[in-house]
Tab-separated table of C-alpha atoms and ligand atoms in Angstrom:
chain	number	residue	atom	x	y	z
A	1275	UNK	CA	93.519	75.361	116.435
A	1276	UNK	CA	97.157	74.324	116.142
A	1277	UNK	CA	96.734	73.973	112.449
A	1278	UNK	CA	95.117	77.201	111.438
A	1279	UNK	CA	98.208	79.157	110.463
A	1280	UNK	CA	99.081	78.182	106.944
A	1281	UNK	CA	101.922	80.494	106.118
A	1282	UNK	CA	103.172	79.299	102.815
A	1283	UNK	CA	100.395	80.173	100.373
A	1284	UNK	CA	100.265	83.661	101.837
A	1285	UNK	CA	103.966	84.210	101.356
A	1286	UNK	CA	103.746	82.906	97.842
A	1287	UNK	CA	100.883	85.193	96.980
A	1288	UNK	CA	102.624	88.179	98.462
A	1289	UNK	CA	105.808	87.496	96.543
A	1290	UNK	CA	103.758	87.489	93.379
A	1291	UNK	CA	102.275	90.827	94.405
A	1292	UNK	CA	105.684	92.257	95.001
A	1293	UNK	CA	106.795	91.068	91.606
A	1294	UNK	CA	103.842	92.795	89.948
A	1295	UNK	CA	104.606	95.955	91.894
A	1296	UNK	CA	108.240	95.914	90.836
A	1297	UNK	CA	107.379	95.310	87.217
A	1298	UNK	CA	105.136	98.333	87.109
A	1299	UNK	CA	107.668	100.431	88.966
A	1300	UNK	CA	109.180	101.095	85.545
A	1301	UNK	CA	106.110	103.158	84.614
A	1302	UNK	CA	106.747	106.884	85.027
A	1303	UNK	CA	105.535	108.643	88.185
A	1304	UNK	CA	104.027	105.524	89.707
A	1305	UNK	CA	106.641	103.823	91.796
A	1306	UNK	CA	105.066	101.221	94.017
A	1307	UNK	CA	106.906	98.469	95.808
A	1308	UNK	CA	104.152	96.246	97.139
A	1309	UNK	CA	100.522	96.205	98.220
A	1310	UNK	CA	101.126	98.004	101.488
A	1311	UNK	CA	103.013	100.798	99.816
A	1312	UNK	CA	100.374	101.076	97.089
A	1313	UNK	CA	97.617	101.465	99.720
A	1314	UNK	CA	99.572	103.983	101.787
A	1315	UNK	CA	100.622	105.938	98.713
A	1316	UNK	CA	97.002	106.208	97.574
A	1317	UNK	CA	95.875	107.286	101.049
A	1318	UNK	CA	98.546	109.977	100.924
A	1319	UNK	CA	97.401	111.063	97.441
A	1320	UNK	CA	100.544	109.897	95.688
A	1321	UNK	CA	100.768	108.382	92.202
A	1322	UNK	CA	100.197	104.618	91.998
A	1323	UNK	CA	100.474	102.059	89.201
A	1324	UNK	CA	96.812	101.085	89.740
A	1325	UNK	CA	94.288	101.772	92.514
A	1326	UNK	CA	94.735	99.602	95.592
A	1327	UNK	CA	91.820	97.262	96.298
A	1328	UNK	CA	90.302	95.836	99.452
A	1329	UNK	CA	86.638	95.139	100.303
A	1330	UNK	CA	84.564	95.869	103.360
A	1331	UNK	CA	83.548	92.556	104.979
A	1332	UNK	CA	86.189	90.711	102.984
A	1333	UNK	CA	87.010	88.695	106.110
A	1334	UNK	CA	84.467	86.009	106.978
A	1335	UNK	CA	80.949	85.355	105.748
A	1336	UNK	CA	81.331	84.338	102.110
A	1337	UNK	CA	84.612	82.393	102.408
A	1338	UNK	CA	84.357	78.587	102.685
A	1339	UNK	CA	87.479	78.474	104.857
A	1340	UNK	CA	85.751	80.885	107.287
A	1341	UNK	CA	82.579	78.796	107.291
A	1342	UNK	CA	84.669	75.771	108.215
A	1343	UNK	CA	85.919	77.581	111.310
A	1344	UNK	CA	82.368	78.745	112.085
A	1345	UNK	CA	81.344	75.081	112.438
A	1346	UNK	CA	83.757	74.726	115.320
A	1347	UNK	CA	83.702	78.118	117.008
A	1348	UNK	CA	81.171	80.809	117.805
A	1349	UNK	CA	81.656	84.305	116.368
A	1350	UNK	CA	82.651	85.536	119.850
A	1351	UNK	CA	85.275	82.812	120.161
A	1352	UNK	CA	86.615	83.709	116.729
A	1353	UNK	CA	87.052	87.389	117.506
A	1354	UNK	CA	88.298	86.829	121.074
A	1355	UNK	CA	90.976	84.279	120.152
A	1356	UNK	CA	93.920	86.163	118.605
A	1357	UNK	CA	95.215	83.202	116.543
A	1358	UNK	CA	91.780	82.636	115.015
A	1359	UNK	CA	91.082	86.322	114.392
A	1360	UNK	CA	94.498	86.560	112.733
A	1361	UNK	CA	93.841	83.523	110.574
A	1362	UNK	CA	90.468	84.886	109.365
A	1363	UNK	CA	91.967	88.318	108.672
A	1364	UNK	CA	94.563	86.747	106.409
A	1365	UNK	CA	92.273	84.261	104.608
A	1366	UNK	CA	91.003	86.755	102.006
A	1367	UNK	CA	94.562	88.029	101.382
A	1368	UNK	CA	95.722	84.504	100.633
A	1369	UNK	CA	92.806	83.817	98.341
A	1370	UNK	CA	92.467	87.109	96.482
A	1371	UNK	CA	95.665	89.097	97.104
A	1372	UNK	CA	93.951	92.272	98.318
A	1373	UNK	CA	96.233	95.242	98.924
A	1374	UNK	CA	94.933	95.700	102.477
A	1375	UNK	CA	93.795	93.323	105.208
A	1376	UNK	CA	91.102	94.441	107.649
A	1377	UNK	CA	91.178	93.152	111.201
A	1378	UNK	CA	88.562	90.457	111.787
A	1379	UNK	CA	86.516	91.766	114.701
A	1380	UNK	CA	83.303	93.739	115.133
A	1381	UNK	CA	82.289	97.294	115.967
A	1382	UNK	CA	80.331	95.904	118.943
A	1383	UNK	CA	83.457	94.952	120.906
A	1384	UNK	CA	83.522	98.563	122.141
A	1385	UNK	CA	80.058	98.439	123.782
A	1386	UNK	CA	81.090	95.041	125.146
A	1387	UNK	CA	84.212	96.569	126.701
A	1388	UNK	CA	81.984	99.263	128.271
A	1389	UNK	CA	79.815	96.583	129.889
A	1390	UNK	CA	77.098	96.040	127.289
A	1391	UNK	CA	77.718	92.638	125.705
A	1392	UNK	CA	76.118	91.243	122.535
A	1393	UNK	CA	75.149	88.005	120.867
A	1394	UNK	CA	73.902	87.006	117.448
A	1395	UNK	CA	70.261	86.051	117.042
A	1396	UNK	CA	69.619	82.674	115.430
A	1397	UNK	CA	67.292	84.513	113.079
A	1398	UNK	CA	70.066	86.898	111.958
A	1399	UNK	CA	71.167	90.252	113.284
A	1400	UNK	CA	72.660	91.138	116.594
A	1401	UNK	CA	71.200	91.495	120.089
A	1402	UNK	CA	72.727	93.518	122.913
A	1403	UNK	CA	72.566	91.812	126.332
A	1404	UNK	CA	70.421	94.713	127.556
A	1405	UNK	CA	69.113	97.973	126.138
A	1406	UNK	CA	70.264	101.393	127.327
A	1407	UNK	CA	67.063	102.940	128.608
A	1408	UNK	CA	67.976	105.794	130.895
A	1409	UNK	CA	70.637	108.302	131.793
A	1410	UNK	CA	71.525	105.991	134.703
A	1411	UNK	CA	72.227	103.151	132.217
A	1412	UNK	CA	74.517	105.474	130.272
A	1413	UNK	CA	76.270	106.594	133.458
A	1414	UNK	CA	76.901	102.976	134.393
A	1415	UNK	CA	78.904	102.267	131.232
A	1416	UNK	CA	82.469	101.858	132.417
A	1417	UNK	CA	84.764	103.819	130.118
A	1418	UNK	CA	87.858	103.246	132.252
A	1419	UNK	CA	90.478	100.754	131.117
A	1420	UNK	CA	88.806	100.089	127.801
A	1421	UNK	CA	92.188	99.282	126.256
A	1422	UNK	CA	92.860	96.750	129.006
A	1423	UNK	CA	89.667	94.879	128.135
A	1424	UNK	CA	90.514	94.936	124.433
A	1425	UNK	CA	94.035	93.519	124.733
A	1426	UNK	CA	92.957	90.455	122.753
A	1427	UNK	CA	92.660	92.748	119.708
A	1428	UNK	CA	96.223	93.977	120.260
A	1429	UNK	CA	97.422	90.353	120.334
A	1430	UNK	CA	95.525	89.544	117.139
A	1431	UNK	CA	96.976	92.596	115.370
A	1432	UNK	CA	100.533	91.700	116.354
A	1433	UNK	CA	100.027	88.176	114.963
A	1434	UNK	CA	98.513	89.556	111.726
A	1435	UNK	CA	101.253	92.129	111.307
A	1436	UNK	CA	103.857	89.408	111.604
A	1437	UNK	CA	102.151	87.269	109.012
A	1438	UNK	CA	101.659	90.111	106.544
A	1439	UNK	CA	105.344	90.928	106.866
A	1440	UNK	CA	104.941	94.515	105.658
A	1441	UNK	CA	103.764	93.390	102.223
A	1442	UNK	CA	100.021	94.009	102.688
A	1443	UNK	CA	98.579	97.036	104.496
A	1444	UNK	CA	96.818	96.340	107.781
A	1445	UNK	CA	93.638	98.260	108.566
A	1446	UNK	CA	92.108	98.646	111.996
A	1447	UNK	CA	88.599	99.955	112.562
A	1448	UNK	CA	85.887	101.025	114.986
A	1449	UNK	CA	82.251	102.067	114.833
A	1450	UNK	CA	81.414	105.770	115.038
A	1451	UNK	CA	79.774	106.966	118.270
A	1452	UNK	CA	76.499	107.638	116.410
A	1453	UNK	CA	76.347	104.156	114.850
A	1454	UNK	CA	77.303	102.439	118.121
A	1455	UNK	CA	74.762	104.528	120.063
A	1456	UNK	CA	72.039	103.283	117.723
A	1457	UNK	CA	72.782	99.634	118.443
A	1458	UNK	CA	73.133	100.298	122.185
A	1459	UNK	CA	69.891	102.258	122.529
A	1460	UNK	CA	67.904	100.008	120.211
A	1461	UNK	CA	69.161	96.839	121.915
A	1462	UNK	CA	70.539	95.335	118.694
A	1463	UNK	CA	69.785	95.168	114.973
A	1464	UNK	CA	66.486	96.657	113.973
A	1465	UNK	CA	64.471	97.370	110.872
A	1466	UNK	CA	64.005	100.864	112.145
A	1467	UNK	CA	66.574	102.641	114.263
A	1468	UNK	CA	64.695	105.446	116.021
A	1469	UNK	CA	65.887	105.586	119.653
A	1470	UNK	CA	69.205	107.385	119.139
A	1471	UNK	CA	67.622	110.160	117.098
A	1472	UNK	CA	64.882	110.430	119.707
A	1473	UNK	CA	67.435	110.802	122.513
A	1474	UNK	CA	69.426	113.311	120.433
A	1475	UNK	CA	66.268	115.387	119.970
A	1476	UNK	CA	64.698	115.053	123.420
A	1477	UNK	CA	67.595	114.812	125.836
A	1478	UNK	CA	70.742	116.241	124.313
A	1479	UNK	CA	72.647	116.029	127.594
A	1480	UNK	CA	72.121	112.279	127.872
A	1481	UNK	CA	72.948	111.823	124.191
A	1482	UNK	CA	76.151	113.853	124.550
A	1483	UNK	CA	77.114	111.878	127.638
A	1484	UNK	CA	76.798	108.637	125.681
A	1485	UNK	CA	78.486	109.936	122.525
A	1486	UNK	CA	81.281	111.456	124.627
A	1487	UNK	CA	81.929	108.163	126.409
A	1488	UNK	CA	81.933	106.352	123.076
A	1489	UNK	CA	84.256	108.889	121.461
A	1490	UNK	CA	86.734	108.466	124.341
A	1491	UNK	CA	86.487	104.667	124.227
A	1492	UNK	CA	86.862	104.556	120.432
A	1493	UNK	CA	89.886	106.897	120.552
A	1494	UNK	CA	91.518	104.659	123.146
A	1495	UNK	CA	90.677	101.558	121.122
A	1496	UNK	CA	92.075	102.989	117.891
A	1497	UNK	CA	95.197	104.142	119.744
A	1498	UNK	CA	95.653	100.559	120.929
A	1499	UNK	CA	95.334	99.416	117.323
A	1500	UNK	CA	97.884	102.000	116.170
A	1501	UNK	CA	100.261	100.916	118.930
A	1502	UNK	CA	99.837	97.345	117.655
A	1503	UNK	CA	100.949	98.294	114.163
A	1504	UNK	CA	97.924	99.094	111.955
A	1505	UNK	CA	98.760	101.220	108.899
A	1506	UNK	CA	95.411	103.063	108.785
A	1507	UNK	CA	92.009	102.874	110.480
A	1508	UNK	CA	88.453	103.124	109.247
A	1509	UNK	CA	85.555	104.615	111.180
A	1510	UNK	CA	82.289	102.914	110.244
A	1511	UNK	CA	79.383	105.345	110.421
A	1512	UNK	CA	77.129	102.836	108.737
A	1513	UNK	CA	74.012	104.472	110.159
A	1514	UNK	CA	75.092	108.059	109.458
A	1515	UNK	CA	72.545	108.232	106.642
A	1516	UNK	CA	69.690	107.907	109.133
A	1517	UNK	CA	70.309	111.447	110.260
A	1518	UNK	CA	68.501	114.362	108.678
A	1519	UNK	CA	71.368	116.219	106.953
A	1520	UNK	CA	71.312	119.227	109.241
A	1521	UNK	CA	71.793	116.999	112.308
A	1522	UNK	CA	74.737	115.017	110.936
A	1523	UNK	CA	77.394	117.379	112.263
A	1524	UNK	CA	76.101	117.524	115.862
A	1525	UNK	CA	75.031	113.883	116.150
A	1526	UNK	CA	77.849	112.170	114.296
A	1527	UNK	CA	80.418	114.270	112.406
A	1528	UNK	CA	81.659	116.273	115.390
A	1529	UNK	CA	82.230	113.091	117.440
A	1530	UNK	CA	84.237	111.541	114.622
A	1531	UNK	CA	86.267	114.756	114.407
A	1532	UNK	CA	86.966	114.508	118.154
A	1533	UNK	CA	88.278	110.961	117.639
A	1534	UNK	CA	90.388	111.901	114.615
A	1535	UNK	CA	91.863	114.896	116.446
A	1536	UNK	CA	92.653	112.605	119.369
A	1537	UNK	CA	94.682	110.356	117.056
A	1538	UNK	CA	96.851	113.334	115.994
A	1539	UNK	CA	97.557	112.166	112.456
A	1540	UNK	CA	99.539	109.096	113.507
A	1541	UNK	CA	97.885	107.074	110.721
A	1542	UNK	CA	95.391	107.988	107.971
A	1543	UNK	CA	91.743	107.734	109.017
A	1544	UNK	CA	89.089	106.627	106.508
A	1545	UNK	CA	85.496	107.661	107.295
A	1546	UNK	CA	82.716	105.550	105.813
A	1547	UNK	CA	79.462	107.402	106.443
A	1548	UNK	CA	76.883	105.455	104.513
A	1549	UNK	CA	74.323	107.549	102.669
A	1550	UNK	CA	75.784	110.874	103.801
A	1551	UNK	CA	76.173	113.637	101.222
A	1552	UNK	CA	77.136	116.430	103.594
A	1553	UNK	CA	80.472	116.968	101.865
A	1554	UNK	CA	81.638	119.884	104.033
A	1555	UNK	CA	80.681	118.117	107.244
A	1556	UNK	CA	82.541	115.006	106.097
A	1557	UNK	CA	85.676	116.984	105.227
A	1558	UNK	CA	85.482	118.747	108.599
A	1559	UNK	CA	85.903	115.419	110.401
A	1560	UNK	CA	89.559	115.549	109.344
A	1561	UNK	CA	89.336	112.195	107.533
A	1562	UNK	CA	92.205	111.496	105.160
A	1563	UNK	CA	89.866	109.427	102.975
A	1564	UNK	CA	86.105	109.095	102.581
A	1565	UNK	CA	84.282	105.860	101.791
A	1566	UNK	CA	81.480	106.433	99.274
A	1567	UNK	CA	78.485	104.115	99.205
A	1568	UNK	CA	76.995	102.783	95.994
A	1569	UNK	CA	73.857	104.910	96.339
A	1570	UNK	CA	75.999	107.956	95.527
A	1571	UNK	CA	77.624	108.681	92.160
A	1572	UNK	CA	81.333	108.649	92.897
A	1573	UNK	CA	81.843	111.418	90.340
A	1574	UNK	CA	79.449	113.592	92.338
A	1575	UNK	CA	81.575	112.863	95.417
A	1576	UNK	CA	84.792	113.557	93.517
A	1577	UNK	CA	83.446	116.870	92.192
A	1578	UNK	CA	82.306	118.002	95.610
A	1579	UNK	CA	85.343	117.018	97.624
A	1580	UNK	CA	88.713	118.746	97.669
A	1581	UNK	CA	91.623	117.007	95.950
A	1582	UNK	CA	93.247	116.688	99.379
A	1583	UNK	CA	90.784	113.947	100.379
A	1584	UNK	CA	91.240	110.390	99.106
A	1585	UNK	CA	88.130	108.538	97.879
A	1586	UNK	CA	87.211	104.916	98.500
A	1587	UNK	CA	84.376	102.944	96.951
A	1588	UNK	CA	81.854	102.322	95.546
A	1589	UNK	CA	81.188	99.163	93.514
A	1590	UNK	CA	77.645	97.840	93.985
A	1591	UNK	CA	77.931	94.805	96.326
A	1592	UNK	CA	74.745	93.253	94.902
A	1593	UNK	CA	76.530	92.579	91.621
A	1594	UNK	CA	78.766	90.116	93.467
A	1595	UNK	CA	75.720	87.966	94.122
A	1596	UNK	CA	73.537	88.495	91.092
A	1597	UNK	CA	75.858	89.095	88.132
A	1598	UNK	CA	78.276	86.926	86.137
A	1599	UNK	CA	82.069	87.291	86.436
A	1600	UNK	CA	82.161	88.935	82.985
A	1601	UNK	CA	79.658	91.591	84.060
A	1602	UNK	CA	81.471	92.154	87.326
A	1603	UNK	CA	84.756	92.708	85.469
A	1604	UNK	CA	83.079	95.014	82.944
A	1605	UNK	CA	81.401	97.073	85.682
A	1606	UNK	CA	84.651	97.272	87.634
A	1607	UNK	CA	86.312	98.708	84.542
A	1608	UNK	CA	83.558	101.329	84.222
A	1609	UNK	CA	84.267	102.450	87.788
A	1610	UNK	CA	88.041	102.403	87.245
A	1611	UNK	CA	87.601	104.557	84.160
A	1612	UNK	CA	85.500	107.075	86.081
A	1613	UNK	CA	88.228	107.403	88.681
A	1614	UNK	CA	91.200	107.366	86.289
A	1615	UNK	CA	93.534	110.220	87.077
A	1616	UNK	CA	91.915	110.937	90.459
A	1617	UNK	CA	94.778	110.975	92.975
A	1618	UNK	CA	94.001	108.976	96.086
A	1619	UNK	CA	91.438	106.560	94.740
A	1620	UNK	CA	90.985	103.235	96.551
A	1621	UNK	CA	88.829	100.571	94.949
A	1622	UNK	CA	86.214	99.132	97.338
A	1623	UNK	CA	82.518	98.312	97.511
A	1624	UNK	CA	79.753	100.732	98.411
A	1625	UNK	CA	79.082	98.554	101.466
A	1626	UNK	CA	80.108	95.076	102.664
A	1627	UNK	CA	80.591	91.842	100.711
A	1628	UNK	CA	77.237	89.991	100.943
A	1629	UNK	CA	77.355	86.535	102.555
A	1630	UNK	CA	76.051	85.034	99.276
A	1631	UNK	CA	78.703	86.688	97.080
A	1632	UNK	CA	80.119	84.272	94.502
A	1633	UNK	CA	83.824	83.605	94.820
A	1634	UNK	CA	84.307	83.740	91.059
A	1635	UNK	CA	82.826	87.237	91.092
A	1636	UNK	CA	85.258	88.362	93.763
A	1637	UNK	CA	88.074	86.931	91.661
A	1638	UNK	CA	86.808	88.773	88.582
A	1639	UNK	CA	86.575	92.017	90.552
A	1640	UNK	CA	90.123	91.819	91.871
A	1641	UNK	CA	91.414	90.616	88.486
A	1642	UNK	CA	89.857	93.614	86.751
A	1643	UNK	CA	91.349	96.104	89.217
A	1644	UNK	CA	94.771	94.480	88.853
A	1645	UNK	CA	94.465	94.670	85.064
A	1646	UNK	CA	94.723	90.908	84.742
A	1647	UNK	CA	91.401	90.498	82.926
B	596	CP3	O1	85.036	93.884	107.178
B	596	CP3	C1	85.595	92.870	107.613
B	596	CP3	O2	85.756	91.861	106.914
B	596	CP3	C2	86.135	92.871	109.014
B	596	CP3	C3	85.268	92.399	110.045
B	596	CP3	C4	84.003	93.139	110.389
B	596	CP3	C5	82.837	92.469	110.871
B	596	CP3	N1	81.910	93.418	111.211
B	596	CP3	C6	82.704	91.027	111.043
B	596	CP3	C7	81.363	90.424	111.145
B	596	CP3	C8	83.712	94.508	110.370
B	596	CP3	C9	84.561	95.682	109.889
B	596	CP3	C10	82.392	94.665	110.920
B	596	CP3	C11	81.747	95.976	111.094
B	596	CP3	C12	80.371	96.027	111.562
B	596	CP3	N2	79.756	95.212	112.475
B	596	CP3	C13	79.461	97.049	111.221
B	596	CP3	C14	79.769	98.244	110.338
B	596	CP3	C15	79.871	97.903	108.907
B	596	CP3	C16	78.609	97.488	108.256
B	596	CP3	O3	78.615	96.387	107.693
B	596	CP3	O4	77.653	98.253	108.281
B	596	CP3	C17	78.255	96.775	111.881
B	596	CP3	C18	76.983	97.605	111.796
B	596	CP3	C19	78.448	95.623	112.685
B	596	CP3	C20	77.477	94.971	113.604
B	596	CP3	C21	77.105	93.617	113.175
B	596	CP3	N3	77.993	92.575	113.062
B	596	CP3	C22	75.817	93.121	112.830
B	596	CP3	C23	74.568	93.955	112.814
B	596	CP3	C24	75.961	91.766	112.508
B	596	CP3	C25	74.883	90.779	112.169
B	596	CP3	C26	74.346	90.925	110.817
B	596	CP3	C27	75.362	90.669	109.732
B	596	CP3	O5	75.654	91.607	108.982
B	596	CP3	O6	75.827	89.515	109.592
B	596	CP3	C28	77.328	91.447	112.602
B	596	CP3	C29	77.922	90.148	112.310
B	596	CP3	C30	79.251	90.033	111.720
B	596	CP3	N4	80.278	90.909	111.842
B	596	CP3	C31	79.662	88.939	110.935
B	596	CP3	C32	80.994	89.171	110.556
B	596	CP3	C33	81.894	88.280	109.750
B	596	CP3	C34	78.808	87.742	110.573
B	596	CP3	C35	78.939	86.704	111.618
B	596	CP3	C36	78.653	85.380	111.020
B	596	CP3	O7	77.459	85.101	110.838
B	596	CP3	O8	79.605	84.664	110.738
């Protein structure tokens, strides 16, 4: 573990980024100093030289240097050891020069901090240590001192912040109450998430008790991340699309709004609600930016959302596995063209980087966004 911090290549890469930023600063109305400023400017709807780029699940999975660490440590060890979490967060920045780094952790650390631990199944997917089955189980979740139990994340963020040195934006994140409730009530990953919707329909008081506890815990967790220096945070409502549209506001959107209100605008909040087209409900959450998944035409999203909301997305992640670098670059340019002139556009995928993504495709993607190819 002593050896995991390799500072030099990162610094080199970031100096290059700064140089690129300075060069383009000559262009009219698009003054950008470095990656961090580019990301923050886009989130605040300012003019940028090119859209900032980062990718969901950029940390881990498909990177050989991450797989090396996985041979030695379990996933839990990796996320619970600040030096290792920091190293993995920075790996994709070193390799690809993304404009933002996302904390290496998992949405399930919040249920864990409430007393419901998790582990990964050998067969893939995640398993909670037990399943929430009754109101009594929900009452037992201990929402006091959540921040105290998540101090290891604060330590990781401070280490990352130091290494990024203000040149690359640092993103924190948490799961939305609705998405977390699904994993907690189902007992882990599932082909069919049905229990949370069932509870929402049949016992609204128990559902609200759970969602309320999660909203409070997530707010406290994101506040801890803000206090540790993150530049923005993303709420993952990856299972938001499971909800019939008319239930989205009561089961998910309103809880995200409660969290965002609790954070009082200290940093921009990005909401990624996969498969959700309830534009008004999404805007009502108070999100500064909305992540759009690849099942939705980003132009449809752009047309339906006010200019005051930044847009993030929505390159098809499957192309990173199946296509050639030339196709990836060409498709990236199609997306860039669609979003040209849209203030507050952030290049990202429609969902996470697949574990089997080809590195040369990731390079082509980033190269195309940076105008290098
Ligand atoms: O995006 C990043 O690079 C930062 C790290 C991050 C991870 N998980 C690391 C991880 C983030 C932001 C998450 C979010 C997350 N975790 C979500 C929401 C986003 C999404 O993808 O929908 C969800 C639903 C989870 C829960 C989770 N974590 C599951 C169901 C699984 C197992 C299945 C899978 O996708 O691999 C995980 C594992 C996980 N989380 C891994 C990583 C790097 C893989 C662990 C490994 O095998 O090395």
